[in-house]
Amino acid sequence: MAGRYTPRTVLAHLIQRRNQTYSEIVAEFVELGGTITERHLRRLASGERAGTTPQTRRTLQRMFGKPVEELLAPYVPEQAVEVAPAAASGRITTGNEMEVLDMAASRARAFALAAQTGLGSEAMEQVYDDVRHVAKAYPQRPLPEILGQLVETQDLVFALLESRQRPENLRQLYFLGGVTGGLLAKASHDLGNPHAALTQARTAFLCADNADHHGLRAWVRGLQSLVSYWAGNPHDSVRYAQLGAGYAEQANSTTSVWLPVSEARAWAALGNADATRAALQRAENAWSSVQNDDLDEMGGLCTFGRNRQLYYAADALAWLPGEVDTADQYSRQAVDAYTDQSHPEWAFGDAAGSQAAMAISRIASGELDGAADAIAPVLGLPAERRINGVVHSARRVHQALRQSGHGEDARELQEEIEMFTRTPMQTFPQ
């Protein structure tokens, strides 16, 4: 039963008044369609954490009959706070059988992990599956849909690392901690917060060191290069890509392609055409020795395929006035590669970047109508898909129009781009 302590929040007071344990509250939470760990619930109740996903907010309100803002407010003992009755038990009437099955799977996972003092093979497989699921979903689904799950997954991995584990499990958990940290670095970047992104990346690299995983070290360096590139720091982007090159060479994973093509983009932003071409050639040559490692097997954002290589090359060459024809060739191939949304490598951000690169190459050729056609799918993206890189790509098209000498002829297109970039992505839509 809950101890009789002085609660810090209204939520803690209501849990205490119910005379239930936190594990019992979590079980009821799952039955109502939510997903939450006991550790997360305790941190909310103690006032240590205020961030919640829309699903968590809705479920808490159903359970306690009050808005989350009120539940997480400091508890004042003089308040006469009525305990909301527990939700009527019995049938779960969601009208969606798959949702019910997901709820049951979530509850089973929480039980399996909580029931062990040290992770067994089944529990470790479950944690791997959680991380793999987010890694695959990340490039294809809007960030608001997966951010809560990503944060919860990192929270779970860190909680397991902070508890007593068998030595043979530590390396695997540090590997998963590095992956989740890298994904959150990408999420921070996508939300336009490079400082938070690099902080997450440093922790991810520490985890990669503790896991002694060359492929993971190289992958994190690639993320740092990506963040620096879009933050307008191409010299740092080159540096991070070069720092990861040695690890990529030892891993022989797809990072050995990602790092040189990332370096190429940064050199192109600096106007160094020779270094750009040399880096692009190194990326192409690297395919001859690529062997997928366990990070590549995670899929999604954890691996680098041919489609992304085409996009990166198009993005790089679009910077260089002397490479208009080659940039157009690569951008056409990249746009074609991202046409099939059912393809495992499809990613809405890279698809948008490919369209922007095509628009820039067409502007350079004086094809303003073609440029408008190329950028149109990007400008039609809903707000939840307007991640930082997509917005910056659109701004590059705007800049190319200004510098083309045909800005007045494309005034309407410029205004559309300006309107697009003024509408930020909403992480937690109301």
XYZ file of C-alpha atoms in Angstrom:
430
model
C 0.000 0.000 0.000
C 1.090 3.586 -0.521
C 3.026 5.013 2.409
C 1.574 7.867 4.423
C 4.003 10.607 3.495
C 3.309 14.244 2.703
C 2.599 14.250 -1.040
C 4.324 16.831 -3.233
C 1.712 16.941 -5.976
C -2.051 16.583 -6.261
C -1.392 13.389 -8.233
C 0.621 11.903 -5.360
C -2.172 12.850 -2.936
C -4.823 11.154 -5.071
C -2.729 8.006 -5.395
C -2.276 7.980 -1.624
C -6.009 8.457 -1.021
C -6.761 5.498 -3.292
C -4.631 3.330 -0.994
C -3.025 1.620 -4.000
C 0.575 0.806 -4.879
C 2.230 2.442 -7.862
C 2.357 -0.900 -9.664
C -1.422 -1.213 -9.242
C -1.889 2.296 -10.668
C 0.336 1.388 -13.659
C -1.716 -1.763 -14.271
C -4.930 0.278 -14.273
C -3.278 2.893 -16.512
C -2.457 0.192 -19.088
C -6.000 -1.185 -18.937
C -7.275 2.266 -19.917
C -5.077 2.340 -23.006
C -1.995 4.187 -21.759
C 1.660 3.180 -21.546
C 3.770 4.280 -18.591
C 6.521 2.835 -16.424
C 6.313 2.805 -12.643
C 9.478 4.932 -12.540
C 7.935 7.563 -14.819
C 4.752 7.652 -12.724
C 6.747 8.097 -9.519
C 8.696 10.970 -11.051
C 5.486 12.670 -12.144
C 3.954 12.235 -8.701
C 7.075 13.556 -6.968
C 7.198 16.644 -9.177
C 10.575 15.677 -10.653
C 9.154 15.469 -14.154
C 6.353 17.346 -15.927
C 6.673 16.210 -19.548
C 3.913 13.932 -20.744
C 2.626 12.678 -24.067
C -0.945 13.417 -25.228
C -1.869 9.773 -24.557
C -0.521 9.969 -21.000
C -2.400 13.208 -20.338
C -5.667 11.756 -21.586
C -5.308 8.574 -19.556
C -4.380 10.393 -16.346
C -7.386 12.660 -16.747
C -9.650 9.635 -17.196
C -8.243 7.980 -14.093
C -8.339 10.965 -11.756
C -10.938 13.255 -13.321
C -8.672 16.312 -13.437
C -6.496 18.022 -16.084
C -2.813 17.059 -15.965
C -1.831 20.651 -15.128
C -3.865 20.384 -11.933
C -2.646 16.873 -11.139
C 1.010 17.923 -11.368
C 0.477 21.125 -9.360
C 1.949 21.268 -5.810
C -0.358 19.720 -3.246
C -1.698 22.053 -0.563
C -2.909 19.987 2.454
C -5.803 22.351 3.174
C -7.352 21.625 -0.217
C -10.383 19.384 -0.148
C -9.416 17.193 -3.057
C -11.944 14.537 -3.933
C -10.676 11.240 -5.201
C -12.034 10.383 -8.590
C -13.534 6.931 -8.668
C -11.535 4.285 -10.412
C -12.637 3.738 -13.971
C -15.357 1.185 -14.254
C -13.750 -2.178 -14.668
C -14.967 -4.830 -17.023
C -15.054 -4.464 -20.756
C -12.638 -2.226 -22.622
C -14.758 -0.508 -25.238
C -12.296 1.079 -27.642
C -13.928 -0.197 -30.796
C -10.454 -1.149 -32.033
C -9.296 -4.707 -31.406
C -5.689 -3.931 -32.408
C -5.533 -1.162 -29.797
C -6.727 -3.634 -27.153
C -4.009 -6.079 -28.191
C -1.384 -3.316 -28.035
C -2.550 -2.465 -24.519
C -2.259 -6.099 -23.462
C 1.232 -6.361 -24.994
C 2.319 -3.204 -23.172
C 1.106 -4.613 -19.873
C 2.839 -7.927 -20.510
C 6.100 -6.158 -21.319
C 5.955 -4.055 -18.134
C 5.296 -7.161 -16.039
C 8.085 -9.185 -17.667
C 10.670 -6.474 -17.086
C 9.548 -5.669 -13.539
C 9.470 -9.321 -12.487
C 13.229 -9.820 -12.874
C 16.107 -8.549 -10.783
C 18.464 -9.201 -13.694
C 17.503 -9.281 -17.339
C 17.036 -12.705 -18.848
C 17.205 -13.479 -22.545
C 13.472 -12.881 -23.069
C 13.528 -9.518 -21.272
C 16.626 -8.383 -23.156
C 14.963 -9.345 -26.421
C 11.982 -7.204 -25.415
C 14.174 -4.138 -24.782
C 15.936 -4.684 -28.129
C 12.563 -4.921 -29.828
C 11.408 -1.651 -28.238
C 14.497 0.213 -29.474
C 14.342 -1.399 -32.920
C 10.683 -0.437 -33.285
C 11.405 3.252 -32.631
C 14.474 3.269 -34.896
C 12.451 1.906 -37.807
C 9.478 4.176 -37.185
C 11.508 7.382 -36.786
C 12.137 8.296 -40.454
C 8.605 7.465 -41.566
C 6.262 8.777 -38.875
C 5.727 12.324 -37.601
C 7.885 13.062 -34.557
C 4.898 13.887 -32.307
C 3.654 10.325 -32.745
C 6.843 8.644 -31.513
C 8.637 11.157 -29.293
C 6.861 10.030 -26.133
C 7.687 6.396 -26.826
C 11.300 7.302 -27.574
C 11.701 9.210 -24.292
C 10.072 6.355 -22.350
C 12.364 3.826 -24.031
C 15.485 5.796 -23.129
C 14.130 6.165 -19.588
C 13.700 2.392 -19.391
C 17.208 1.645 -20.699
C 18.811 4.147 -18.310
C 16.775 2.752 -15.399
C 18.039 -0.748 -16.222
C 21.623 0.522 -16.431
C 21.237 2.239 -13.043
C 19.990 -0.984 -11.418
C 22.032 -4.083 -10.733
C 22.524 -6.110 -13.900
C 24.500 -9.150 -14.887
C 27.883 -8.175 -16.432
C 26.973 -9.891 -19.700
C 23.949 -7.589 -20.057
C 25.751 -4.305 -19.449
C 27.395 -4.097 -22.873
C 24.080 -4.752 -24.594
C 22.310 -2.134 -22.479
C 25.016 0.446 -23.170
C 24.613 -0.308 -26.884
C 20.854 0.311 -26.616
C 21.501 3.435 -24.523
C 23.713 4.743 -27.316
C 21.060 4.053 -29.929
C 18.254 5.740 -27.970
C 20.526 8.677 -27.177
C 21.340 9.030 -30.867
C 17.669 8.948 -31.801
C 16.945 11.647 -29.222
C 19.846 13.688 -30.595
C 18.102 13.506 -33.980
C 14.780 14.436 -32.343
C 16.361 17.461 -30.651
C 17.835 18.508 -33.987
C 14.506 18.036 -35.745
C 12.938 20.381 -33.193
C 15.598 23.017 -33.867
C 17.618 22.575 -30.655
C 21.227 21.798 -31.678
C 22.534 22.305 -28.126
C 20.273 19.560 -26.753
C 21.079 17.427 -29.798
C 24.831 17.569 -29.193
C 24.321 16.928 -25.476
C 22.367 13.760 -26.264
C 25.024 12.784 -28.807
C 27.843 13.121 -26.246
C 26.010 10.790 -23.878
C 25.336 8.419 -26.765
C 29.054 8.387 -27.595
C 29.859 7.614 -23.946
C 27.474 4.652 -24.168
C 29.144 3.571 -27.417
C 32.514 3.655 -25.643
C 31.182 1.573 -22.760
C 29.725 -0.882 -25.281
C 33.055 -0.787 -27.194
C 31.133 -0.670 -30.460
C 32.944 0.893 -33.423
C 29.853 1.076 -35.616
C 27.920 2.901 -32.898
C 30.810 5.325 -32.329
C 30.887 6.106 -36.064
C 27.085 6.476 -36.191
C 27.078 9.017 -33.357
C 29.816 10.998 -35.116
C 27.578 10.985 -38.183
C 24.737 12.434 -36.136
C 27.032 15.132 -34.771
C 28.088 15.961 -38.332
C 24.434 16.155 -39.393
C 23.452 18.439 -36.506
C 26.392 20.761 -37.159
C 25.650 20.923 -40.896
C 22.060 22.065 -40.418
C 23.041 24.389 -37.553
C 25.202 26.327 -40.045
C 28.562 25.050 -38.735
C 30.068 23.237 -41.754
C 33.626 23.208 -40.331
C 32.358 21.310 -37.284
C 30.405 19.035 -39.593
C 33.588 18.150 -41.497
C 35.458 17.610 -38.227
C 32.881 15.207 -36.785
C 32.701 13.230 -40.034
C 36.479 12.888 -40.075
C 36.586 11.938 -36.374
C 34.266 9.041 -37.099
C 36.118 7.802 -40.175
C 38.514 5.545 -38.262
C 35.700 3.851 -36.358
C 33.720 3.397 -39.595
C 36.728 1.791 -41.276
C 36.992 -0.755 -38.452
C 33.253 -1.418 -38.427
C 32.849 -1.725 -42.230
C 29.178 -0.905 -41.667
C 27.069 1.530 -43.667
C 28.578 4.336 -41.563
C 31.595 4.032 -43.876
C 29.314 5.472 -46.584
C 27.403 7.927 -44.391
C 30.449 9.722 -42.968
C 32.191 10.664 -46.250
C 28.929 11.706 -47.929
C 28.153 13.822 -44.838
C 31.614 15.349 -45.136
C 30.862 16.073 -48.801
C 27.774 18.120 -47.888
C 29.772 20.193 -45.436
C 32.605 20.810 -47.909
C 30.025 21.874 -50.490
C 28.494 24.351 -48.033
C 32.002 25.778 -47.668
C 32.313 26.056 -51.450
C 35.135 23.516 -51.787
C 34.184 21.623 -54.940
C 37.321 19.440 -55.084
C 36.898 18.204 -51.495
C 33.208 17.595 -52.170
C 33.846 15.423 -55.210
C 36.611 13.506 -53.416
C 34.364 12.761 -50.442
C 31.513 11.648 -52.698
C 33.884 9.248 -54.452
C 35.087 7.836 -51.112
C 31.464 7.198 -50.167
C 30.827 5.324 -53.408
C 34.008 3.280 -53.032
C 33.056 2.297 -49.492
C 30.169 0.127 -50.714
C 32.624 -2.521 -51.899
C 33.504 -3.429 -48.305
C 30.235 -2.759 -46.446
C 29.024 -5.528 -44.150
C 25.942 -4.768 -42.085
C 26.563 -4.899 -38.338
C 24.055 -5.237 -35.482
C 23.420 -1.475 -35.593
C 22.514 -1.683 -39.284
C 20.189 -4.558 -38.431
C 18.168 -2.159 -36.278
C 17.032 -0.563 -39.547
C 15.441 2.822 -40.037
C 17.621 5.673 -38.863
C 20.327 3.251 -37.694
C 21.416 2.279 -41.189
C 22.386 4.188 -44.332
C 21.157 3.010 -47.713
C 21.575 3.907 -51.360
C 18.531 6.174 -51.365
C 19.952 8.396 -48.646
C 23.284 8.465 -50.464
C 21.531 9.829 -53.560
C 19.799 12.511 -51.492
C 22.993 13.561 -49.689
C 24.871 13.779 -52.996
C 22.100 15.891 -54.544
C 22.020 18.138 -51.487
C 25.784 18.581 -51.604
C 26.052 19.314 -55.329
C 23.179 21.802 -55.186
C 25.561 24.142 -53.319
C 28.063 24.252 -56.198
C 27.404 26.503 -59.247
C 29.664 24.383 -61.448
C 27.810 21.149 -60.748
C 24.312 22.061 -61.975
C 23.945 19.149 -64.405
C 25.297 16.568 -61.960
C 23.143 17.981 -59.157
C 20.078 17.698 -61.394
C 20.960 14.092 -62.250
C 21.348 13.084 -58.598
C 18.235 14.959 -57.476
C 16.120 13.205 -60.134
C 17.411 9.832 -58.992
C 16.792 10.719 -55.348
C 13.247 11.943 -55.979
C 12.486 8.772 -57.919
C 13.989 6.639 -55.140
C 11.651 8.186 -52.565
C 8.485 7.868 -54.643
C 7.514 4.513 -53.110
C 6.353 5.203 -49.565
C 6.137 1.482 -48.809
C 9.881 1.035 -49.382
C 11.790 0.237 -46.143
C 14.201 3.119 -46.818
C 11.461 5.693 -47.370
C 11.806 8.739 -45.108
C 9.640 11.832 -45.391
C 12.485 14.178 -44.406
C 14.901 12.808 -46.992
C 12.144 12.782 -49.617
C 11.519 16.478 -48.916
C 15.243 17.234 -49.042
C 15.482 15.524 -52.424
C 12.616 17.659 -53.765
C 14.328 20.810 -52.473
C 17.624 19.837 -54.124
C 15.776 19.318 -57.423
C 14.150 22.735 -57.073
C 17.542 24.381 -56.522
C 19.090 22.696 -59.555
C 16.136 23.808 -61.697
C 16.434 27.390 -60.454
C 20.099 27.311 -61.484
C 18.961 26.230 -64.970
C 16.359 29.013 -65.115
C 13.415 26.589 -64.909
C 11.242 28.466 -62.430
C 8.057 26.549 -63.220
C 9.947 23.276 -62.797
C 11.318 24.510 -59.489
C 7.805 25.336 -58.293
C 6.643 21.840 -59.251
C 9.599 20.274 -57.431
C 9.092 22.128 -54.148
C 5.279 21.829 -54.156
C 5.163 18.479 -52.268
C 7.362 19.991 -49.552
C 5.172 23.049 -49.130
C 2.185 20.715 -48.782
C 3.630 18.878 -45.778
C 1.506 19.132 -42.612
C 2.967 21.015 -39.656
C 3.920 17.841 -37.759
C 6.327 16.900 -40.569
C 8.049 20.285 -40.807
C 11.188 19.213 -39.024
C 14.231 21.451 -38.823
C 16.033 19.982 -41.844
C 12.940 20.258 -44.036
C 12.418 23.904 -43.088
C 16.082 24.709 -43.778
C 15.877 22.963 -47.149
C 12.912 25.158 -48.076
C 14.865 28.230 -46.998
C 17.716 27.193 -49.290
C 15.253 27.172 -52.189
C 14.126 30.665 -51.166
C 17.749 31.789 -51.063
C 18.420 30.280 -54.490
C 15.471 32.239 -55.904
C 16.792 35.494 -54.441
C 20.266 34.934 -55.845
C 19.058 33.792 -59.273
C 18.115 37.243 -60.521
C 14.598 35.964 -61.217
C 13.209 36.669 -57.762
C 10.512 39.031 -59.000
C 9.253 36.395 -61.449
C 8.944 33.907 -58.575
C 7.534 36.260 -55.983
C 4.462 34.109 -55.350
C 6.615 31.025 -54.785
C 8.853 32.952 -52.395
C 5.816 34.032 -50.401
C 4.581 30.429 -50.212
C 7.962 29.336 -48.870
C 7.956 32.141 -46.303
C 4.522 31.094 -45.105
C 5.670 27.471 -44.894
C 8.730 28.276 -42.801
C 6.706 30.466 -40.413
C 4.522 27.526 -39.372
C 6.547 25.488 -36.850
C 6.145 21.825 -36.190
C 3.876 21.218 -33.208
C 5.281 18.438 -31.040
C 2.186 17.956 -28.935
C -0.832 19.203 -30.858
C -3.833 20.068 -28.714
